[in-house]
Amino acid sequence: MKKHKKYNIETLILLSPFLIIFLIFGVFPIVYSFFMSFTDYSGINPHYNFIGLSNYIRAFHDEVFLIALKNTFIFVLGTIPFTTTFSLLLALLINSKYLPLKDLFKAGFFLPSVISMVVISTIWTYLYSANGFFNNMMKLFGMNALGTSWLASTKTALLSIMIMDIWAAIGYYTILFLAGLQGIPNEVYEAASIDGASKKQIFFNITLPLLKPTLFFIISLNTIRSFQIFAEIFTMTGGGPSNSTQTVVHYLYQTSFRQFDMGYASALAYILMAIIMFFTIIQKRLLRSDI
Amino acid sequence: MKKLVLVVLLSMLLVFAFGKTKITFWGFMLDDESSAKILGEFMKENPDIEVEYVQLAWSNGFDKIVTSIAANNAPDVVELGNTWVANFASQDAILKMDNYASKVKDKYFGWDSVAYNDHYWALPWLLGTRALFFNLDLFEKAGLDPNNPPETWEELYDAAQKIDSLGDDIYGFGMCAGENFSPWQQWFLPAVWGNEASILSKDMKKSLLYSTKVIETAKFYQALSKYSLKTKQADLAKAFGEGKLGMYVSGAWDISGIESNYPNILFDVALLPKPNKWSGYHASFAGAEVLAVTKQAKNKEAALKLIEYLLRSDVAMQVTKLVPSVFPSVVGADKDPWFEDHPMHQVFYEQNKYAKPAPSHPQWFKIQQYLTEAIEKIVLENGDVENTLRYYNLKIQQLLNH
């Protein structure tokens, strides 16, 4: 017992450099911004007043925030199913015995994950521009091109960012799925094929259930990441046109750093946190792994 | 005796070590090379002052300034965009400059760029504005006189229509859309000003978006949009360079951009058209780089000395030669022989006289967003002008009432 305690103190001492940094730069800002969400702190003027729940109430009367919330949900619901399905399919393809040049495919699909989102966004902004790749392709196939940038029209802006985001995210999740697939022991497949299971049966009764932990990890990671979408919006549209691509994190950035409303922005951040937490818990329930 | 010598030596060391006043200057315009040269000369003239320069980027410079002020670690002198002055002034983050400004008021242009609440909060350093770019070839092809660019809205509309009819992928005019700032800067709000109207009342308590003259301007703008390519600023410049765009409004930075990227395009610049021959004026949007001293500055006197130096015609002209999209705010800077070799830049210098900054309101960031939304509804979605303006007039009014 005594020895155990000593071990704990030693661990703490050895961990202390990290713990101190984590407390100062990790925990403190989180707690401090929670406190700030009950004030009218501007961000650059040191004086502030305690205003209770006003910021939280204000958020639900703020038209732009509600639009941002709606857009964020559209983004999350519109990208996650595609990203997950495509990356699973790609992983299965790369994992199959018949595909040559596997490493080339792995590297190729993973490449976008290595490049900064700002760089990707800048390149795609050109692809989407008025006489960019996509409009030219439309013309080539005899369709009516938009005559404007895909990002400048309220009808296509959010969709365009979603398409780009799916493209950019797939590679990373493919690698995660691939790791999950390769973690399934070969004996299970061998046993199944000896028992005469069809490919479809193998996939739905063996591969998919055994992939559940990976699937849960990927979906929750993807949910959190998608709810926090920022760099793409910041670089490509700035929330426009007419707020059609305004998202929660981008809006909270604008309220804090452009409108000097740090208290309100902190409240928005906590609302977003609550939403993300809610969805992660639901996903955990739905995808509970029994293995 | 030995002790005395030691004391003297030590105090001399202290004087040498701490004798220099050290100030920090955060700016956007100067790069490493030019700051070393320009600030080096300043330090030669003022051997007791040492300046440390930090170059900011447009993408995150504003955030850096805000964070530094919040962290109580602000630079002494900071270069601000003129649309930010009201923000920082209303938060009491920069010093009032009334005393200094009253002494030098006649020497510089651009004072409304630094005014907020009847006080001056910074000094105008470099001014930039927008003018009309037009393609000489397309003018000729459409039967227009390239030596007589449109001077009035009607002439502009007429020219846009004629050029637009030249082909499917040829557009008469370029209108900014799908971005945060350019839709109202280039050129809706200046057109409203040119029409001798305004979107906020003088005391900034009333929104005037739903008024006869603004409606008139918006209707003209919507009509013009039918012959326009409506997209982002960068797309417009590209289309213009590729010879697909007759006219568009942009800043002097596009002169060198087009000349180097599209050497085959023949183009010229002109003052922005005014509503008609007998009324209104060639209004344009004024961007300005202004210099402010932060409230947290440790050495206010040295900071002012640096600003005084940077404002000097010869020093500011050095920046213009490096970045030929901004011009010194000093009256008479166009006497510099550089302008003779750069006639298009001369037009911009001339246009500066009709240029106005955005209204100096701490809520401007939000107001301009509403304005952008309204313009995009009108030109991108062909929304009903009066209904749209009435709706956004109300929204802006709500903001002003707060």
CSV table of N, CA, C and O in Angstrom, one decimal, chain A residues 41-46 58 62-64 67 125-126 128-132 136 139 146-155 234-243 246 250-251 253-260 262 264, chain B residues 58-60 62-63 65-67 69-71 84 87-88 90-93 169 171 177-181 228-232 234-235 238-239 242 244 296 362-363 365-366 369-370 372-374 376-377 380-381 391-392 395:
chain,number,residue,atom,x,y,z
A,41,TYR,N,-17.7,41.1,-21.3
A,41,TYR,CA,-16.3,41.4,-21.6
A,41,TYR,C,-16.0,41.6,-23.2
A,41,TYR,O,-16.5,40.8,-24.0
A,42,SER,N,-15.3,42.7,-23.5
A,42,SER,CA,-15.2,43.0,-24.9
A,42,SER,C,-14.0,42.3,-25.6
A,42,SER,O,-14.0,42.1,-26.8
A,43,GLY,N,-13.0,42.1,-24.8
A,43,GLY,CA,-11.8,41.5,-25.4
A,43,GLY,C,-10.6,42.4,-25.3
A,43,GLY,O,-9.5,41.9,-25.0
A,44,ILE,N,-10.8,43.7,-25.5
A,44,ILE,CA,-9.7,44.6,-25.3
A,44,ILE,C,-9.9,45.6,-24.2
A,44,ILE,O,-8.9,46.2,-23.8
A,45,ASN,N,-11.1,45.8,-23.8
A,45,ASN,CA,-11.3,46.8,-22.7
A,45,ASN,C,-11.3,45.9,-21.4
A,45,ASN,O,-12.2,45.1,-21.3
A,46,PRO,N,-10.4,46.2,-20.5
A,46,PRO,CA,-10.4,45.3,-19.3
A,46,PRO,C,-11.6,45.3,-18.4
A,46,PRO,O,-11.8,44.4,-17.6
A,58,ARG,N,-29.5,35.6,-25.5
A,58,ARG,CA,-29.3,36.4,-26.7
A,58,ARG,C,-29.0,35.5,-27.9
A,58,ARG,O,-29.5,35.7,-29.0
A,62,ASP,N,-30.6,35.4,-31.8
A,62,ASP,CA,-29.6,36.0,-32.8
A,62,ASP,C,-29.8,35.3,-34.1
A,62,ASP,O,-29.5,34.1,-34.3
A,63,GLU,N,-30.4,36.0,-35.1
A,63,GLU,CA,-30.7,35.4,-36.4
A,63,GLU,C,-29.5,34.8,-37.0
A,63,GLU,O,-29.6,33.7,-37.6
A,64,VAL,N,-28.4,35.5,-37.0
A,64,VAL,CA,-27.2,35.0,-37.7
A,64,VAL,C,-26.7,33.7,-37.0
A,64,VAL,O,-26.3,32.8,-37.7
A,67,ILE,N,-28.8,30.9,-38.2
A,67,ILE,CA,-28.4,30.5,-39.5
A,67,ILE,C,-27.1,29.7,-39.5
A,67,ILE,O,-27.0,28.7,-40.1
A,125,THR,N,-10.6,27.3,-54.3
A,125,THR,CA,-11.2,28.6,-54.7
A,125,THR,C,-11.0,28.9,-56.1
A,125,THR,O,-11.9,29.3,-56.8
A,126,TYR,N,-9.8,28.5,-56.6
A,126,TYR,CA,-9.5,28.7,-58.1
A,126,TYR,C,-10.3,27.8,-58.9
A,126,TYR,O,-10.9,28.1,-60.0
A,128,TYR,N,-13.2,26.6,-58.3
A,128,TYR,CA,-14.6,27.0,-58.2
A,128,TYR,C,-14.8,28.4,-58.9
A,128,TYR,O,-15.9,28.8,-59.0
A,129,SER,N,-13.7,29.1,-59.3
A,129,SER,CA,-13.9,30.5,-59.7
A,129,SER,C,-14.7,30.6,-61.0
A,129,SER,O,-15.0,29.6,-61.7
A,130,ALA,N,-15.1,31.8,-61.3
A,130,ALA,CA,-16.0,32.1,-62.4
A,130,ALA,C,-15.6,31.4,-63.7
A,130,ALA,O,-16.4,30.8,-64.4
A,131,ASN,N,-14.3,31.5,-64.1
A,131,ASN,CA,-13.8,30.7,-65.2
A,131,ASN,C,-12.8,29.7,-64.8
A,131,ASN,O,-11.8,29.5,-65.5
A,132,GLY,N,-13.2,29.0,-63.8
A,132,GLY,CA,-12.3,28.0,-63.2
A,132,GLY,C,-12.7,26.6,-63.8
A,132,GLY,O,-13.5,26.5,-64.7
A,136,ASN,N,-15.8,25.4,-66.4
A,136,ASN,CA,-15.3,25.0,-67.7
A,136,ASN,C,-15.8,23.6,-68.1
A,136,ASN,O,-16.1,23.3,-69.2
A,139,LYS,N,-19.3,23.7,-69.1
A,139,LYS,CA,-19.5,24.1,-70.5
A,139,LYS,C,-19.1,23.0,-71.4
A,139,LYS,O,-19.8,22.8,-72.5
A,146,LEU,N,-22.2,28.5,-64.3
A,146,LEU,CA,-22.8,29.4,-63.4
A,146,LEU,C,-22.6,30.9,-63.7
A,146,LEU,O,-23.4,31.7,-63.3
A,147,GLY,N,-21.6,31.2,-64.5
A,147,GLY,CA,-21.4,32.6,-64.8
A,147,GLY,C,-20.8,33.4,-63.6
A,147,GLY,O,-20.5,34.6,-63.7
A,148,THR,N,-20.6,32.7,-62.5
A,148,THR,CA,-20.0,33.4,-61.4
A,148,THR,C,-19.2,32.3,-60.6
A,148,THR,O,-19.3,31.1,-61.0
A,149,SER,N,-18.5,32.7,-59.6
A,149,SER,CA,-17.8,31.6,-58.8
A,149,SER,C,-18.8,30.8,-58.1
A,149,SER,O,-19.9,31.3,-57.7
A,150,TRP,N,-18.5,29.5,-57.9
A,150,TRP,CA,-19.4,28.6,-57.2
A,150,TRP,C,-19.6,29.1,-55.8
A,150,TRP,O,-20.6,28.8,-55.1
A,151,LEU,N,-18.6,29.8,-55.3
A,151,LEU,CA,-18.6,30.3,-53.9
A,151,LEU,C,-19.3,31.6,-53.8
A,151,LEU,O,-19.5,32.1,-52.7
A,152,ALA,N,-19.7,32.2,-54.9
A,152,ALA,CA,-20.3,33.5,-54.8
A,152,ALA,C,-21.8,33.5,-54.9
A,152,ALA,O,-22.5,34.4,-54.9
A,153,SER,N,-22.3,32.2,-55.1
A,153,SER,CA,-23.8,32.1,-55.2
A,153,SER,C,-24.3,31.5,-54.0
A,153,SER,O,-23.8,30.5,-53.4
A,154,THR,N,-25.4,32.0,-53.5
A,154,THR,CA,-26.0,31.5,-52.2
A,154,THR,C,-26.5,30.1,-52.4
A,154,THR,O,-26.6,29.4,-51.4
A,155,LYS,N,-26.8,29.7,-53.6
A,155,LYS,CA,-27.3,28.3,-53.8
A,155,LYS,C,-26.2,27.3,-53.8
A,155,LYS,O,-26.5,26.2,-53.4
A,234,PHE,N,-13.2,30.5,-43.5
A,234,PHE,CA,-12.4,31.7,-43.4
A,234,PHE,C,-11.7,32.0,-44.7
A,234,PHE,O,-11.7,33.1,-45.1
A,235,THR,N,-11.1,31.0,-45.3
A,235,THR,CA,-10.3,31.2,-46.5
A,235,THR,C,-11.2,31.4,-47.7
A,235,THR,O,-10.9,32.2,-48.6
A,236,MET,N,-12.3,30.6,-47.8
A,236,MET,CA,-13.0,30.6,-49.1
A,236,MET,C,-14.1,31.6,-49.2
A,236,MET,O,-14.4,32.2,-50.3
A,237,THR,N,-14.9,31.8,-48.2
A,237,THR,CA,-16.1,32.7,-48.3
A,237,THR,C,-16.3,33.8,-47.2
A,237,THR,O,-17.0,34.7,-47.4
A,238,GLY,N,-15.6,33.6,-46.1
A,238,GLY,CA,-15.8,34.5,-45.0
A,238,GLY,C,-17.3,34.5,-44.5
A,238,GLY,O,-17.8,35.5,-44.0
A,239,GLY,N,-17.9,33.4,-44.7
A,239,GLY,CA,-19.3,33.3,-44.2
A,239,GLY,C,-20.4,33.7,-45.3
A,239,GLY,O,-21.5,33.4,-45.1
A,240,GLY,N,-19.9,34.3,-46.3
A,240,GLY,CA,-20.9,34.8,-47.3
A,240,GLY,C,-21.1,33.8,-48.4
A,240,GLY,O,-20.7,32.7,-48.3
A,241,PRO,N,-21.8,34.1,-49.5
A,241,PRO,CA,-22.7,35.3,-49.6
A,241,PRO,C,-23.9,35.2,-48.8
A,241,PRO,O,-24.5,34.2,-48.7
A,242,SER,N,-24.3,36.4,-48.3
A,242,SER,CA,-25.5,36.5,-47.4
A,242,SER,C,-25.6,35.4,-46.4
A,242,SER,O,-26.6,34.8,-46.2
A,243,ASN,N,-24.5,35.2,-45.7
A,243,ASN,CA,-24.4,34.3,-44.6
A,243,ASN,C,-24.7,32.8,-45.0
A,243,ASN,O,-24.9,32.0,-44.1
A,246,GLN,N,-22.1,30.7,-43.4
A,246,GLN,CA,-21.8,31.1,-42.0
A,246,GLN,C,-21.9,29.8,-41.1
A,246,GLN,O,-22.9,29.2,-41.1
A,250,HIS,N,-17.0,30.0,-37.2
A,250,HIS,CA,-16.6,31.2,-37.9
A,250,HIS,C,-17.4,32.4,-37.3
A,250,HIS,O,-16.8,33.5,-37.2
A,251,TYR,N,-18.6,32.2,-37.0
A,251,TYR,CA,-19.4,33.3,-36.4
A,251,TYR,C,-18.8,33.7,-35.0
A,251,TYR,O,-18.7,34.9,-34.7
A,253,TYR,N,-15.8,33.4,-34.1
A,253,TYR,CA,-14.6,34.1,-34.4
A,253,TYR,C,-14.9,35.6,-34.8
A,253,TYR,O,-14.2,36.5,-34.3
A,254,GLN,N,-15.9,35.8,-35.6
A,254,GLN,CA,-16.2,37.1,-36.0
A,254,GLN,C,-16.7,37.9,-34.8
A,254,GLN,O,-16.3,39.1,-34.6
A,255,THR,N,-17.6,37.3,-34.0
A,255,THR,CA,-18.1,38.1,-32.8
A,255,THR,C,-17.0,38.4,-31.8
A,255,THR,O,-17.0,39.5,-31.3
A,256,SER,N,-16.0,37.5,-31.6
A,256,SER,CA,-15.0,37.8,-30.7
A,256,SER,C,-13.9,38.8,-31.2
A,256,SER,O,-13.6,39.8,-30.6
A,257,PHE,N,-13.4,38.5,-32.4
A,257,PHE,CA,-12.2,39.2,-32.9
A,257,PHE,C,-12.6,40.4,-33.8
A,257,PHE,O,-11.8,41.3,-34.0
A,258,ARG,N,-13.8,40.4,-34.3
A,258,ARG,CA,-14.2,41.5,-35.2
A,258,ARG,C,-15.1,42.5,-34.5
A,258,ARG,O,-15.1,43.7,-34.8
A,259,GLN,N,-16.0,41.9,-33.7
A,259,GLN,CA,-17.0,42.8,-33.1
A,259,GLN,C,-16.7,43.1,-31.6
A,259,GLN,O,-17.5,43.7,-30.9
A,260,PHE,N,-15.6,42.5,-31.1
A,260,PHE,CA,-15.2,42.7,-29.7
A,260,PHE,C,-16.3,42.4,-28.8
A,260,PHE,O,-16.7,43.2,-28.0
A,262,MET,N,-16.3,39.4,-26.7
A,262,MET,CA,-15.7,38.1,-26.3
A,262,MET,C,-16.6,37.3,-25.4
A,262,MET,O,-16.6,36.1,-25.4
A,264,TYR,N,-19.9,37.2,-25.3
A,264,TYR,CA,-21.0,36.5,-26.1
A,264,TYR,C,-20.3,35.4,-26.9
A,264,TYR,O,-20.9,34.3,-26.9
B,58,TRP,N,-2.2,40.5,-43.6
B,58,TRP,CA,-3.6,41.0,-43.6
B,58,TRP,C,-4.5,39.9,-43.1
B,58,TRP,O,-5.6,40.2,-42.6
B,59,SER,N,-4.1,38.6,-43.2
B,59,SER,CA,-5.0,37.5,-42.9
B,59,SER,C,-5.2,37.5,-41.4
B,59,SER,O,-6.3,37.1,-40.9
B,60,ASN,N,-4.2,37.8,-40.6
B,60,ASN,CA,-4.4,37.6,-39.1
B,60,ASN,C,-3.8,38.8,-38.3
B,60,ASN,O,-3.8,38.7,-37.1
B,62,PHE,N,-5.0,41.8,-37.7
B,62,PHE,CA,-6.0,42.4,-36.8
B,62,PHE,C,-6.2,41.6,-35.5
B,62,PHE,O,-6.1,42.1,-34.4
B,63,ASP,N,-6.2,40.3,-35.7
B,63,ASP,CA,-6.4,39.4,-34.5
B,63,ASP,C,-5.1,39.5,-33.6
B,63,ASP,O,-5.3,39.5,-32.3
B,65,ILE,N,-3.2,42.2,-33.2
B,65,ILE,CA,-3.3,43.4,-32.5
B,65,ILE,C,-4.3,43.3,-31.3
B,65,ILE,O,-3.9,43.7,-30.2
B,66,VAL,N,-5.4,42.7,-31.6
B,66,VAL,CA,-6.4,42.6,-30.5
B,66,VAL,C,-5.9,41.8,-29.4
B,66,VAL,O,-6.0,42.1,-28.2
B,67,THR,N,-5.3,40.6,-29.7
B,67,THR,CA,-4.7,39.8,-28.7
B,67,THR,C,-3.7,40.5,-27.9
B,67,THR,O,-3.6,40.3,-26.7
B,69,ILE,N,-3.4,43.6,-27.3
B,69,ILE,CA,-4.0,44.6,-26.4
B,69,ILE,C,-4.6,43.9,-25.2
B,69,ILE,O,-4.5,44.3,-24.0
B,70,ALA,N,-5.3,42.8,-25.5
B,70,ALA,CA,-6.0,42.0,-24.4
B,70,ALA,C,-5.0,41.5,-23.4
B,70,ALA,O,-5.2,41.4,-22.2
B,71,ALA,N,-3.8,41.2,-23.9
B,71,ALA,CA,-2.7,40.6,-23.1
B,71,ALA,C,-1.9,41.7,-22.4
B,71,ALA,O,-0.9,41.4,-21.8
B,84,TRP,N,-10.9,50.2,-38.9
B,84,TRP,CA,-10.8,49.7,-37.6
B,84,TRP,C,-10.7,50.8,-36.5
B,84,TRP,O,-10.8,50.5,-35.3
B,87,ASN,N,-13.5,51.1,-34.0
B,87,ASN,CA,-13.4,49.9,-33.1
B,87,ASN,C,-12.5,50.1,-31.9
B,87,ASN,O,-12.9,50.0,-30.8
B,88,PHE,N,-11.2,50.4,-32.2
B,88,PHE,CA,-10.2,50.6,-31.2
B,88,PHE,C,-10.5,51.8,-30.4
B,88,PHE,O,-10.2,51.8,-29.2
B,90,SER,N,-13.4,53.2,-29.7
B,90,SER,CA,-14.5,53.1,-28.8
B,90,SER,C,-14.2,52.2,-27.6
B,90,SER,O,-14.8,52.3,-26.6
B,91,GLN,N,-13.2,51.3,-27.8
B,91,GLN,CA,-12.7,50.5,-26.7
B,91,GLN,C,-11.6,51.1,-25.9
B,91,GLN,O,-11.0,50.5,-25.0
B,92,ASP,N,-11.3,52.4,-26.2
B,92,ASP,CA,-10.3,53.1,-25.5
B,92,ASP,C,-8.9,52.5,-25.5
B,92,ASP,O,-8.2,52.5,-24.6
B,93,ALA,N,-8.6,51.9,-26.7
B,93,ALA,CA,-7.3,51.2,-26.8
B,93,ALA,C,-6.2,52.0,-27.4
B,93,ALA,O,-5.1,51.6,-27.4
B,169,ASP,N,-19.3,34.9,-73.5
B,169,ASP,CA,-18.5,34.9,-72.3
B,169,ASP,C,-17.8,36.3,-72.2
B,169,ASP,O,-16.7,36.4,-71.5
B,171,TYR,N,-18.4,40.1,-70.7
B,171,TYR,CA,-19.3,40.8,-69.8
B,171,TYR,C,-18.9,42.3,-69.9
B,171,TYR,O,-17.8,42.7,-70.0
B,177,ALA,N,-19.2,40.2,-55.7
B,177,ALA,CA,-20.2,39.5,-55.0
B,177,ALA,C,-19.6,38.3,-54.3
B,177,ALA,O,-18.5,37.8,-54.8
B,178,GLY,N,-20.2,37.8,-53.3
B,178,GLY,CA,-19.8,36.5,-52.7
B,178,GLY,C,-18.6,36.7,-51.7
B,178,GLY,O,-17.9,35.8,-51.4
B,179,GLU,N,-18.4,37.9,-51.3
B,179,GLU,CA,-17.3,38.2,-50.4
B,179,GLU,C,-17.7,39.1,-49.3
B,179,GLU,O,-18.8,39.7,-49.4
B,180,ASN,N,-16.9,39.3,-48.3
B,180,ASN,CA,-17.3,40.2,-47.2
B,180,ASN,C,-17.3,41.7,-47.4
B,180,ASN,O,-18.3,42.4,-47.1
B,181,PHE,N,-16.2,42.2,-48.0
B,181,PHE,CA,-16.1,43.6,-48.1
B,181,PHE,C,-16.3,44.2,-49.5
B,181,PHE,O,-17.0,45.2,-49.6
B,228,SER,N,-23.4,42.3,-66.1
B,228,SER,CA,-22.2,42.2,-65.4
B,228,SER,C,-21.8,40.8,-65.0
B,228,SER,O,-22.7,40.0,-64.9
B,229,LEU,N,-20.5,40.6,-64.9
B,229,LEU,CA,-20.0,39.4,-64.3
B,229,LEU,C,-20.0,39.6,-62.8
B,229,LEU,O,-19.4,40.6,-62.3
B,230,LYS,N,-20.8,38.8,-62.0
B,230,LYS,CA,-20.9,39.0,-60.6
B,230,LYS,C,-20.1,37.9,-59.9
B,230,LYS,O,-20.6,36.8,-59.7
B,231,THR,N,-19.0,38.3,-59.4
B,231,THR,CA,-18.2,37.3,-58.7
B,231,THR,C,-17.1,37.9,-57.8
B,231,THR,O,-17.1,39.2,-57.6
B,232,LYS,N,-16.2,37.1,-57.3
B,232,LYS,CA,-15.2,37.7,-56.3
B,232,LYS,C,-14.3,38.6,-57.0
B,232,LYS,O,-14.0,38.4,-58.2
B,234,ALA,N,-11.1,38.8,-57.0
B,234,ALA,CA,-9.9,38.1,-57.7
B,234,ALA,C,-10.3,37.5,-59.1
B,234,ALA,O,-9.6,37.6,-60.0
B,235,ASP,N,-11.6,37.0,-59.1
B,235,ASP,CA,-12.1,36.5,-60.3
B,235,ASP,C,-12.3,37.5,-61.4
B,235,ASP,O,-12.1,37.3,-62.6
B,238,LYS,N,-9.1,38.5,-62.9
B,238,LYS,CA,-8.6,37.4,-63.9
B,238,LYS,C,-9.4,37.5,-65.2
B,238,LYS,O,-8.8,37.5,-66.3
B,239,ALA,N,-10.7,37.7,-65.1
B,239,ALA,CA,-11.5,37.8,-66.3
B,239,ALA,C,-11.1,39.0,-67.1
B,239,ALA,O,-11.1,39.0,-68.3
B,242,GLU,N,-8.0,38.4,-68.9
B,242,GLU,CA,-8.2,37.5,-70.0
B,242,GLU,C,-9.0,38.1,-71.2
B,242,GLU,O,-9.4,37.4,-72.1
B,244,LYS,N,-12.1,39.3,-71.0
B,244,LYS,CA,-13.5,38.9,-71.0
B,244,LYS,C,-14.4,40.0,-70.3
B,244,LYS,O,-15.6,39.8,-70.3
B,296,GLN,N,-1.4,51.6,-24.2
B,296,GLN,CA,-0.5,50.9,-23.4
B,296,GLN,C,1.0,51.3,-23.7
B,296,GLN,O,1.9,50.7,-23.1
B,362,PRO,N,-18.5,52.1,-34.4
B,362,PRO,CA,-17.9,50.9,-33.8
B,362,PRO,C,-18.6,49.6,-34.2
B,362,PRO,O,-18.1,48.5,-34.2
B,363,GLN,N,-19.9,49.7,-34.7
B,363,GLN,CA,-20.6,48.6,-35.1
B,363,GLN,C,-20.5,48.4,-36.6
B,363,GLN,O,-21.3,47.6,-37.2
B,365,PHE,N,-18.6,46.8,-38.5
B,365,PHE,CA,-18.4,45.5,-39.1
B,365,PHE,C,-19.7,44.8,-39.3
B,365,PHE,O,-19.9,44.2,-40.3
B,366,LYS,N,-20.6,44.9,-38.4
B,366,LYS,CA,-21.9,44.3,-38.5
B,366,LYS,C,-22.8,45.0,-39.6
B,366,LYS,O,-23.4,44.4,-40.4
B,369,GLN,N,-21.8,44.1,-43.0
B,369,GLN,CA,-22.3,42.7,-43.3
B,369,GLN,C,-23.7,42.8,-43.9
B,369,GLN,O,-24.1,42.1,-44.8
B,370,TYR,N,-24.6,43.6,-43.2
B,370,TYR,CA,-25.9,43.7,-43.6
B,370,TYR,C,-26.0,44.3,-45.0
B,370,TYR,O,-26.7,43.9,-45.9
B,372,THR,N,-23.6,44.2,-47.3
B,372,THR,CA,-23.2,43.1,-48.3
B,372,THR,C,-24.4,42.2,-48.6
B,372,THR,O,-24.7,41.9,-49.8
B,373,GLU,N,-25.1,41.8,-47.5
B,373,GLU,CA,-26.2,40.9,-47.8
B,373,GLU,C,-27.3,41.5,-48.7
B,373,GLU,O,-27.8,40.9,-49.6
B,374,ALA,N,-27.6,42.8,-48.4
B,374,ALA,CA,-28.6,43.5,-49.2
B,374,ALA,C,-28.1,43.6,-50.6
B,374,ALA,O,-28.9,43.3,-51.6
B,376,GLU,N,-26.1,41.7,-52.3
B,376,GLU,CA,-26.1,40.3,-52.9
B,376,GLU,C,-27.5,39.9,-53.2
B,376,GLU,O,-27.7,39.3,-54.2
B,377,LYS,N,-28.4,40.2,-52.3
B,377,LYS,CA,-29.8,39.9,-52.6
B,377,LYS,C,-30.3,40.6,-53.9
B,377,LYS,O,-31.0,40.1,-54.7
B,380,LEU,N,-27.5,39.3,-57.0
B,380,LEU,CA,-27.3,37.9,-57.3
B,380,LEU,C,-28.7,37.2,-57.4
B,380,LEU,O,-28.9,36.3,-58.2
B,381,GLU,N,-29.6,37.7,-56.5
B,381,GLU,CA,-30.9,37.0,-56.5
B,381,GLU,C,-32.0,37.8,-57.2
B,381,GLU,O,-33.2,37.5,-57.1
B,391,TYR,N,-36.1,46.1,-45.6
B,391,TYR,CA,-35.8,45.1,-44.6
B,391,TYR,C,-34.4,45.4,-43.9
B,391,TYR,O,-34.3,45.4,-42.7
B,392,TYR,N,-33.4,45.6,-44.7
B,392,TYR,CA,-32.1,45.9,-44.1
B,392,TYR,C,-32.0,47.2,-43.4
B,392,TYR,O,-31.2,47.4,-42.5
B,395,LYS,N,-33.0,46.4,-40.0
B,395,LYS,CA,-32.0,45.7,-39.3
B,395,LYS,C,-30.8,46.6,-38.8
B,395,LYS,O,-30.4,46.5,-37.7
